[in-house]
Coordinates of C-alpha atoms and ligand atoms in Angstrom, one line a residue:
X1 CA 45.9 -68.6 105.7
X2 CA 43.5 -65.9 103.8
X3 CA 46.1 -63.5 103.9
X4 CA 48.9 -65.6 103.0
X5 CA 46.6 -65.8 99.8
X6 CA 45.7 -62.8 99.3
X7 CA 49.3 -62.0 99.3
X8 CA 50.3 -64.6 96.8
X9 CA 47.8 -63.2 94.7
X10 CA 48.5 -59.7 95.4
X11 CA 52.1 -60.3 94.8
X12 CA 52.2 -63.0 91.6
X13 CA 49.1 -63.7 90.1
X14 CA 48.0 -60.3 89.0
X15 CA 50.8 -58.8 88.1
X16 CA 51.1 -62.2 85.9
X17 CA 47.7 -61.3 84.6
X18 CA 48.7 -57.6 83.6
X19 CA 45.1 -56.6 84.7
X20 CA 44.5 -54.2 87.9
X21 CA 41.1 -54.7 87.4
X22 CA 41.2 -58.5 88.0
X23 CA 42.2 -58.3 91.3
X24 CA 39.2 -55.3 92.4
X25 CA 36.6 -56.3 94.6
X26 CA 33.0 -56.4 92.9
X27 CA 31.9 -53.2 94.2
X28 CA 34.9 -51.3 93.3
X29 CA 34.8 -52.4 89.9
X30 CA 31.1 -51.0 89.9
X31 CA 32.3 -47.6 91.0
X32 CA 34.6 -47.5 87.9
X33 CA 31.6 -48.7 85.9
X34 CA 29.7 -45.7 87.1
X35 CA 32.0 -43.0 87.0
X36 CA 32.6 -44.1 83.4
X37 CA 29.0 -43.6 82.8
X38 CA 28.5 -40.5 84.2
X39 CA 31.7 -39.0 82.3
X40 CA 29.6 -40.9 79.0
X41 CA 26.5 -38.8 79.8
X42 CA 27.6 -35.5 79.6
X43 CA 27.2 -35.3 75.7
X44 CA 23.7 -36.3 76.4
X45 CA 22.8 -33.3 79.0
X46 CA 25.1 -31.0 77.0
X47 CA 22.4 -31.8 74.0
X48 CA 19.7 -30.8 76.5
X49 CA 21.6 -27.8 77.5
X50 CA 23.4 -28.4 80.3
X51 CA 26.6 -27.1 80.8
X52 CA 29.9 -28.4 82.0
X53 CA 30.1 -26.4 85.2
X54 CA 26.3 -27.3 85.8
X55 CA 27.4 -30.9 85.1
X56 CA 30.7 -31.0 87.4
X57 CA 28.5 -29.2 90.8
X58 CA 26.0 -31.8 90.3
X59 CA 28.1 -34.9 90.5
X60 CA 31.3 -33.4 92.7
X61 CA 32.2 -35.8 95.2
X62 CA 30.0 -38.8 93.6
X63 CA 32.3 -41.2 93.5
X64 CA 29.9 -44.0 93.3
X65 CA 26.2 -45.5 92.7
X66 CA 23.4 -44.9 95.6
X67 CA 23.8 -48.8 96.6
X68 CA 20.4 -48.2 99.0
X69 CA 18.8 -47.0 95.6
X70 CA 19.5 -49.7 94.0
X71 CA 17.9 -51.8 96.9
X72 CA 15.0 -50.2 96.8
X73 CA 14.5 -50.1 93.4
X74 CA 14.6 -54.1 93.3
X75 CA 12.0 -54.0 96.4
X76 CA 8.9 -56.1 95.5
X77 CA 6.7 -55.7 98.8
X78 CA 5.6 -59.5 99.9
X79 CA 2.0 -58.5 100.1
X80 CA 0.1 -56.2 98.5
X81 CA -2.0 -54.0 101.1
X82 CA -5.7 -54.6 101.1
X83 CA -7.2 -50.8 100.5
X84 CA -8.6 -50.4 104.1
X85 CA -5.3 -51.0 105.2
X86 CA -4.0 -48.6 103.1
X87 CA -6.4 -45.9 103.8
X88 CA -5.8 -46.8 108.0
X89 CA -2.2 -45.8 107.2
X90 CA -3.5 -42.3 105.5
X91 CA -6.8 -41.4 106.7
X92 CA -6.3 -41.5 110.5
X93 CA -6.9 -39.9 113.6
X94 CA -3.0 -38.4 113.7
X95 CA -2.5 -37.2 110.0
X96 CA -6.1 -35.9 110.9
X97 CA -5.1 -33.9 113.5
X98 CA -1.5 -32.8 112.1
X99 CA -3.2 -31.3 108.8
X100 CA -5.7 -29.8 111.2
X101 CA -2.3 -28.1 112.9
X102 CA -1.0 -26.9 109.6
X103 CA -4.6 -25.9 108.0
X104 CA -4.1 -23.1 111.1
X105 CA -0.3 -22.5 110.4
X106 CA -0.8 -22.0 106.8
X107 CA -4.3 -20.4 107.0
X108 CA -3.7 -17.4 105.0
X109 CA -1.5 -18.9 102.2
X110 CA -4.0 -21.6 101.9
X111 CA -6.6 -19.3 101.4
X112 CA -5.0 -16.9 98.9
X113 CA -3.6 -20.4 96.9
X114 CA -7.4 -21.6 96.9
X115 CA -8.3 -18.4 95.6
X116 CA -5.8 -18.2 92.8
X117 CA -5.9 -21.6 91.6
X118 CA -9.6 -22.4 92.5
X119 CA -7.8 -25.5 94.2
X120 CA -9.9 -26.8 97.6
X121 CA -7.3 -26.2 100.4
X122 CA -8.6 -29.3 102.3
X123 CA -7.0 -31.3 99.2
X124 CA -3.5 -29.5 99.1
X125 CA -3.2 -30.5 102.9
X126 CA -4.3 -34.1 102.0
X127 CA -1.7 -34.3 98.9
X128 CA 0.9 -32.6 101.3
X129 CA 0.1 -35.3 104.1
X130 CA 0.1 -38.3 101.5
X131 CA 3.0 -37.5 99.8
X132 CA 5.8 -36.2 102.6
X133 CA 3.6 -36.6 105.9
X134 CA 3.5 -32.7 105.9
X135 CA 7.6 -32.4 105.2
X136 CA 8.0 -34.6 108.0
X137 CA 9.8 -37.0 105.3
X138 CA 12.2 -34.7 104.5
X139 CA 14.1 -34.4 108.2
X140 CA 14.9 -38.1 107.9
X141 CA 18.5 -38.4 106.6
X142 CA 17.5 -42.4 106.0
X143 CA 15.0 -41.2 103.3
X144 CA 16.5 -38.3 101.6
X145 CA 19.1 -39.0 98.2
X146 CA 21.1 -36.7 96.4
X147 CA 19.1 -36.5 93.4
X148 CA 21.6 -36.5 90.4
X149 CA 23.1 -39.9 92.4
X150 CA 20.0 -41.5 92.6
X151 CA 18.8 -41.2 88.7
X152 CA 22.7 -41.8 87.4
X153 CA 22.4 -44.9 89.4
X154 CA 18.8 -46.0 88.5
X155 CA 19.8 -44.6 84.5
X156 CA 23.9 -46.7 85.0
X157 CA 22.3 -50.3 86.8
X158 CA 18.1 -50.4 86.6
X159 CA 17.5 -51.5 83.3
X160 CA 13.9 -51.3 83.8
X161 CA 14.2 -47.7 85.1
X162 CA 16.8 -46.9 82.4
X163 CA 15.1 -44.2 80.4
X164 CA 12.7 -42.6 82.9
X165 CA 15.8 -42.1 84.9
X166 CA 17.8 -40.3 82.0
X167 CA 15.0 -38.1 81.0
X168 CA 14.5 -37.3 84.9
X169 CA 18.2 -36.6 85.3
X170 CA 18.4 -34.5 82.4
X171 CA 15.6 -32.4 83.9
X172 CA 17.1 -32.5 87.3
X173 CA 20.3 -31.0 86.0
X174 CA 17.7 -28.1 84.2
X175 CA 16.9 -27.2 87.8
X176 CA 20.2 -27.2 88.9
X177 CA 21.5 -24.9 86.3
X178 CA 18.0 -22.5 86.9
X179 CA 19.6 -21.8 90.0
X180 CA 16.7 -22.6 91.9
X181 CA 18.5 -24.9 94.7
X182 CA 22.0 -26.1 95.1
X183 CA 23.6 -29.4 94.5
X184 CA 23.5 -29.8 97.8
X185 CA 19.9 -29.0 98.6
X186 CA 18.8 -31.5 95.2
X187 CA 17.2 -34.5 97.9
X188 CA 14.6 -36.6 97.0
X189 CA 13.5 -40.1 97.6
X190 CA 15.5 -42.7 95.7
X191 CA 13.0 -42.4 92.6
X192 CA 13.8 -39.0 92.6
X193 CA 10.6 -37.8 93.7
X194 CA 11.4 -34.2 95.7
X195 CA 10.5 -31.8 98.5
X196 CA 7.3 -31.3 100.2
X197 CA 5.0 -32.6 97.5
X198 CA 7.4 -34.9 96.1
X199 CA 7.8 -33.8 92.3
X200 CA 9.6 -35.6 90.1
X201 CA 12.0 -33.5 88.2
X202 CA 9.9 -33.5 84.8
X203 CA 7.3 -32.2 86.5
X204 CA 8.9 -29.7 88.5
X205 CA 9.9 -28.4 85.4
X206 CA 6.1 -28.4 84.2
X207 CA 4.3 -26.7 87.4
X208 CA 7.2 -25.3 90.0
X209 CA 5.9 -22.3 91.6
X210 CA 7.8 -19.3 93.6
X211 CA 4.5 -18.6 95.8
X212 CA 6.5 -17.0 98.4
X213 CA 8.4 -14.3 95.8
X214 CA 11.7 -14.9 97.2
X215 CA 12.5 -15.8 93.3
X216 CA 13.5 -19.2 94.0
X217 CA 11.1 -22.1 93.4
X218 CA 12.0 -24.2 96.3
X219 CA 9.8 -26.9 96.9
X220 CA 12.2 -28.8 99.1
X221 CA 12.2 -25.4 101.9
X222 CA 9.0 -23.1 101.2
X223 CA 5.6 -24.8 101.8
X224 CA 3.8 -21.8 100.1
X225 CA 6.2 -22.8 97.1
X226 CA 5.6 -26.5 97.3
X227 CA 1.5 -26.1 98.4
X228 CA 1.4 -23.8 94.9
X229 CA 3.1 -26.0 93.1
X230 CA 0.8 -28.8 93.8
X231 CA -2.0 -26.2 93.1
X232 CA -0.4 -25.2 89.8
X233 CA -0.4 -28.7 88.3
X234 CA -4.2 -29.6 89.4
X235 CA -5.4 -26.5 87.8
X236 CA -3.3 -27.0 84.8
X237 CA -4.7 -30.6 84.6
X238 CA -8.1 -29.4 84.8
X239 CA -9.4 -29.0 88.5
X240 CA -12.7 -27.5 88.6
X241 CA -13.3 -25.2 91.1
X242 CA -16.1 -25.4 94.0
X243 CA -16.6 -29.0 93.2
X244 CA -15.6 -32.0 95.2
X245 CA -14.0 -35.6 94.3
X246 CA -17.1 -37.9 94.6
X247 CA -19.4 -39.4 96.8
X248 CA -19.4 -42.1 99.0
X249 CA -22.5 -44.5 97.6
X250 CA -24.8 -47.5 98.9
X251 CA -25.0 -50.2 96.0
X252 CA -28.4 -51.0 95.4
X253 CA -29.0 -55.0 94.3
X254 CA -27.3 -55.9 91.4
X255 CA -25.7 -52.6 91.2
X256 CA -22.1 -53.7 91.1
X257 CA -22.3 -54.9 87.3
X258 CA -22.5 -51.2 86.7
X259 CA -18.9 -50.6 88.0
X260 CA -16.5 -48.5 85.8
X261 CA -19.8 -46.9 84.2
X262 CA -20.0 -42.8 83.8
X263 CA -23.6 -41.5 83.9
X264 CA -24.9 -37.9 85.2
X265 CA -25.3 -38.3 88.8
X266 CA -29.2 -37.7 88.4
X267 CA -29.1 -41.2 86.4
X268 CA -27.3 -42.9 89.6
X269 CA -29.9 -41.5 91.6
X270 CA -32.7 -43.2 89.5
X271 CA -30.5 -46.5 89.2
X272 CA -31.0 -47.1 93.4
X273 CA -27.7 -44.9 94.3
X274 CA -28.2 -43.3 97.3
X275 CA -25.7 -41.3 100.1
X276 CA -25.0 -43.4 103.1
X277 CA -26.1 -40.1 105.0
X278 CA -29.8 -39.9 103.4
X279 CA -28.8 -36.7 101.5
X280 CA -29.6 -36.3 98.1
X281 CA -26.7 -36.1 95.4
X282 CA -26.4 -32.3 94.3
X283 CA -28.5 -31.2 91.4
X284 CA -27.0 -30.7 87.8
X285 CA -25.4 -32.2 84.9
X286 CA -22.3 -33.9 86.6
X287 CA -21.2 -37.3 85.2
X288 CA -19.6 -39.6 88.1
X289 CA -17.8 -42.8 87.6
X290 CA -18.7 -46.0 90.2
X291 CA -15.8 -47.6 91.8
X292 CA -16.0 -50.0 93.9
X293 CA -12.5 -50.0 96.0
X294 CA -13.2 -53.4 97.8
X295 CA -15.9 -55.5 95.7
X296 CA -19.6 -55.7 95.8
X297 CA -19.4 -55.8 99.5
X298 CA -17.4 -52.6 100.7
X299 CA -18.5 -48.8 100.4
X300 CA -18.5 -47.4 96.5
X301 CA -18.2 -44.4 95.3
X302 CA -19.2 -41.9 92.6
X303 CA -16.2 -40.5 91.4
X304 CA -16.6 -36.5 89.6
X305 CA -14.1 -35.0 87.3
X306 CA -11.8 -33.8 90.3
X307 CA -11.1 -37.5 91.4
X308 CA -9.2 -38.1 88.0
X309 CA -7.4 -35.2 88.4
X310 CA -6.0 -36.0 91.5
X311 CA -4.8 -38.9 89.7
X312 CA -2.8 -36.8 87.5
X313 CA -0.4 -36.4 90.6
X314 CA -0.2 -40.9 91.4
X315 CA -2.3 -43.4 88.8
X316 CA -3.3 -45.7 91.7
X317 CA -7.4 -45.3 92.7
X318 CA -6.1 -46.1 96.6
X319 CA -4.2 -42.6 96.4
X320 CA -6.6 -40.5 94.8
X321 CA -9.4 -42.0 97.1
X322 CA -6.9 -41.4 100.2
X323 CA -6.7 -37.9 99.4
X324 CA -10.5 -37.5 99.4
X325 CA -11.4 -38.9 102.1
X326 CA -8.4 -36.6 103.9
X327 CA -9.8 -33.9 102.7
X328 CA -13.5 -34.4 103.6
X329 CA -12.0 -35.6 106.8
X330 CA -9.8 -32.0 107.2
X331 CA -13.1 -30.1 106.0
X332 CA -15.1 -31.2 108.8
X333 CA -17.5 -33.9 106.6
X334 CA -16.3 -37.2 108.1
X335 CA -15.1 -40.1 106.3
X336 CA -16.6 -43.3 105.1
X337 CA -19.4 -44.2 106.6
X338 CA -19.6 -47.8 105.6
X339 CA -17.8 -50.6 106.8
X340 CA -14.9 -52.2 104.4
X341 CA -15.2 -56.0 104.3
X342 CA -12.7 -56.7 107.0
X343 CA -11.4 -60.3 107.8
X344 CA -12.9 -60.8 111.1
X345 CA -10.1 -60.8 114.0
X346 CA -8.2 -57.8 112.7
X347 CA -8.2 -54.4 113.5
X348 CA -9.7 -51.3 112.2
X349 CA -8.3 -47.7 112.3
X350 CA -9.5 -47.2 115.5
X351 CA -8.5 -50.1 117.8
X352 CA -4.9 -50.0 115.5
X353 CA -4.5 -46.5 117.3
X354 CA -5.8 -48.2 120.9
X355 CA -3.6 -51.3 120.4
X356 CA -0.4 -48.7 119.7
X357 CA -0.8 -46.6 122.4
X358 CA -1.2 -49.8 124.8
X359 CA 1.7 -51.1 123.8
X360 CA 3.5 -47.7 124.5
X361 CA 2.1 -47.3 127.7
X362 CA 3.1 -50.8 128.5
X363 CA 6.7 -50.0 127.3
X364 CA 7.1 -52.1 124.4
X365 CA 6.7 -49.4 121.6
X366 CA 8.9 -46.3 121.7
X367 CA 7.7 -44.6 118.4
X368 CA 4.4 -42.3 117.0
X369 CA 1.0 -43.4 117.8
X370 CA 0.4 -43.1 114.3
X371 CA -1.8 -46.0 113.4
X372 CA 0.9 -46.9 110.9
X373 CA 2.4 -50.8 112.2
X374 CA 5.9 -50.4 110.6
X375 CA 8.8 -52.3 111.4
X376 CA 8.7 -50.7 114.6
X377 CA 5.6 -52.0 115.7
X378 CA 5.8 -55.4 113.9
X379 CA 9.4 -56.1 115.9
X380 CA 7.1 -54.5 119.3
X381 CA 3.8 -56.9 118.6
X382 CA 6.3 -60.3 117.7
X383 CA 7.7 -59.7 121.3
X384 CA 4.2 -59.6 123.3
X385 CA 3.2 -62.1 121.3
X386 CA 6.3 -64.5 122.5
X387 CA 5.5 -63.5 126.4
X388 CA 1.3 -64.4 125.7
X389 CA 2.4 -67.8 124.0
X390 CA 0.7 -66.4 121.2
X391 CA 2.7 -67.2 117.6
X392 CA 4.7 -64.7 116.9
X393 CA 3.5 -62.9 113.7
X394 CA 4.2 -59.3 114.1
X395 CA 0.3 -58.6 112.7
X396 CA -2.0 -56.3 115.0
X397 CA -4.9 -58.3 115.6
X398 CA -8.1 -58.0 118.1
X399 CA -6.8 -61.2 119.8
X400 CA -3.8 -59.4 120.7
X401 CA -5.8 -56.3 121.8
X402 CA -8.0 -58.1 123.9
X403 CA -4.6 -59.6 126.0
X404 CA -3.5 -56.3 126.3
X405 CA -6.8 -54.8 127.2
Ligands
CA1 CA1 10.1 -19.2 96.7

């Protein structure tokens, strides 16, 4: 019966109509959409510089949008994780020991890039673990777009995205024509956000780097290119050499009206502020600013000069503060030594790990023992949950530890 339709339609109605068009499924009316676009925003890049032949490598064979783009882009995560979740997912005992493996791989361009930029190694490996999970982000096909695709399609159907994608395409397409990489090689994540340190293409443009001197500044293939780069653009943004990110605080009574406040940390120290590990702050004039990255009732911290600069690379306080702690962890100094307020029943980084790697052994988990409770893990933790009787949330929690323990 559908086809008998189809073929009436096919066969009377829109020729009847005159219009091709009429008769195109939604998506491949989309396609047309697109390809018009892209053909429209050539006079744009040629004003910028770009030539035709750049122009026709980087969109060969794009015959339309990245759909999965376009997905993501319209993503709004149900719940927004708490930050002791967040930092469980960053600061942990395997991107711990990973950056521990690579501090050794890398050793000696990690020294000579801390000695030409003045940037703490410890904090490249933390911004390379944050932001590509030490490249390991880049061997999955799943995450990796071609990048001119991805910004047409954010610039063509994301109104919100519209003009950061246009001014990030037109500075892809720079790159392109540098000769730096191929069309082929442009990947990044569906924001456009590329290689090991994940650089958008603006600031690529800004702080690239050819550390290795092949003459190529390939941050999607050279870690010394990509660790330099990141380097580059904290030094250029004011990183000050031999000094660290903050310091983890104890909040004296009524010390938590004074959040967002800069004084010298001398003043702190007067004001009750004191280091969970009895030491005193370091002499000297530095001004720190208090955070407090869970309320009144969770660790703060006295933030220095180098914590904004880390922001320079992601605006959130949660990504800045992740790094740190990495870092500090990667150095040798140990992480936060006070608790986060914690709903009681749920896990912390610790039993997370335990909790995986029992549900591995047990056979109902087949991937990383990461700490990280992805889909994966969720799908893994609904199922026990169904054999115990237990509702079937997909959360990790210490009931569910304590079954399997
Ligand atoms: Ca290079």
């Amino acid at each position: 019966m559908k086809t008998f339709r189809t073929n009436l339609l096919r066969r009377f109605v829109i020729p009847l109509l005159g219009l091709a068009a009429a008769g195109m499924p939604i998506d491949a009316r989309a396609d047309v959409a697109f390809k018009t676009w892209i053909v429209k925003f050539y006079e744009t890049a040629a004003k910028s510089g770009i030539s035709r032949s750049t122009y026709e490598k980087a969109f060969a064979g794009i015959t339309e949008p990245d759909r999965d783009v376009l997905e993501k882009a319209a993503y709004q995560p149900e719940f927004k994780s708490r930050i002791w979740d967040y930092l469980d997912s960053r600061v942990n005992p395997y991107t711990v020991r990973i950056g521990r493996e690579m501090a050794a791989k890398y050793g000696s361009t990690l020294n000579a890039l801390e000695r030409h930029y003045g940037v703490d190694k410890h904090i490249l490996l933390a911004i390379w673990s944050m932001e590509s999970n030490y490249g390991a982000v880049l061997e999955k096909p799943d995450r990796l777009h071609h990048v001119p695709q991805a910004l047409a399609t954010l610039a063509w159907g994301d109104p919100n995205r519209s003009k950061f994608a246009r001014t990030q395409l037109i500075a892809a397409l720079k790159i392109l024509q540098s000769g730096d990489v191929t069309p082929k090689q442009l990947t990044g994540s569906w924001a456009g956000a590329m290689g090991h340190t994940q650089f958008i293409p603006t600031s690529y443009l800004l702080y690239a780097v050819d550390a290795d001197g092949n003459g190529k500044r390939d941050i999607w293939h050279s870690v010394p290119d990509a660790l330099a780069t990141s380097a580059n653009l904290l030094a250029k943004n004011g990183w000050q050499s031999g000094k660290t990110w903050g310091y983890e605080a104890v909040l004296p009574a009524n010390g938590a009206r004074l959040e967002g406040q800069t004084k010298p940390l001398a003043e702190w120290a007067k004001l009750g502020f004191a280091r969970p590990n009895g030491k005193n702050f370091p002499r000297g004039t530095d001004r720190a600013t208090l955070k407090l990255m869970a309320g009144a009732n969770g660790p703060a911290f006295l933030m220095l000069k180098n914590f904004f600069v880390v922001k320079r690379y992601n605006a959130a306080d949660s990504y800045a503060l992740g790094v740190g702690l990495l870092a500090d962890e990667l150095a040798g100094h140990g992480g936060v030594q006070q608790s986060w307020p914690r709903p009681s029943g749920t896990l912390d980084i610790k039993q997370k790990f335990e909790l995986q790697s029992r549900m591995k052994e047990l056979g109902y988990y087949e991937g990383e023992v990461d700490g990280n409770f992805g889909s994966g893990s969720k799908a893994a933790i609904s199922v026990i949950q169904k054999r115990l009787g237990m509702q079937p949330s997909g959360e990790p929690s210490r009931q569910l530890l304590e079954a399997l323990r």
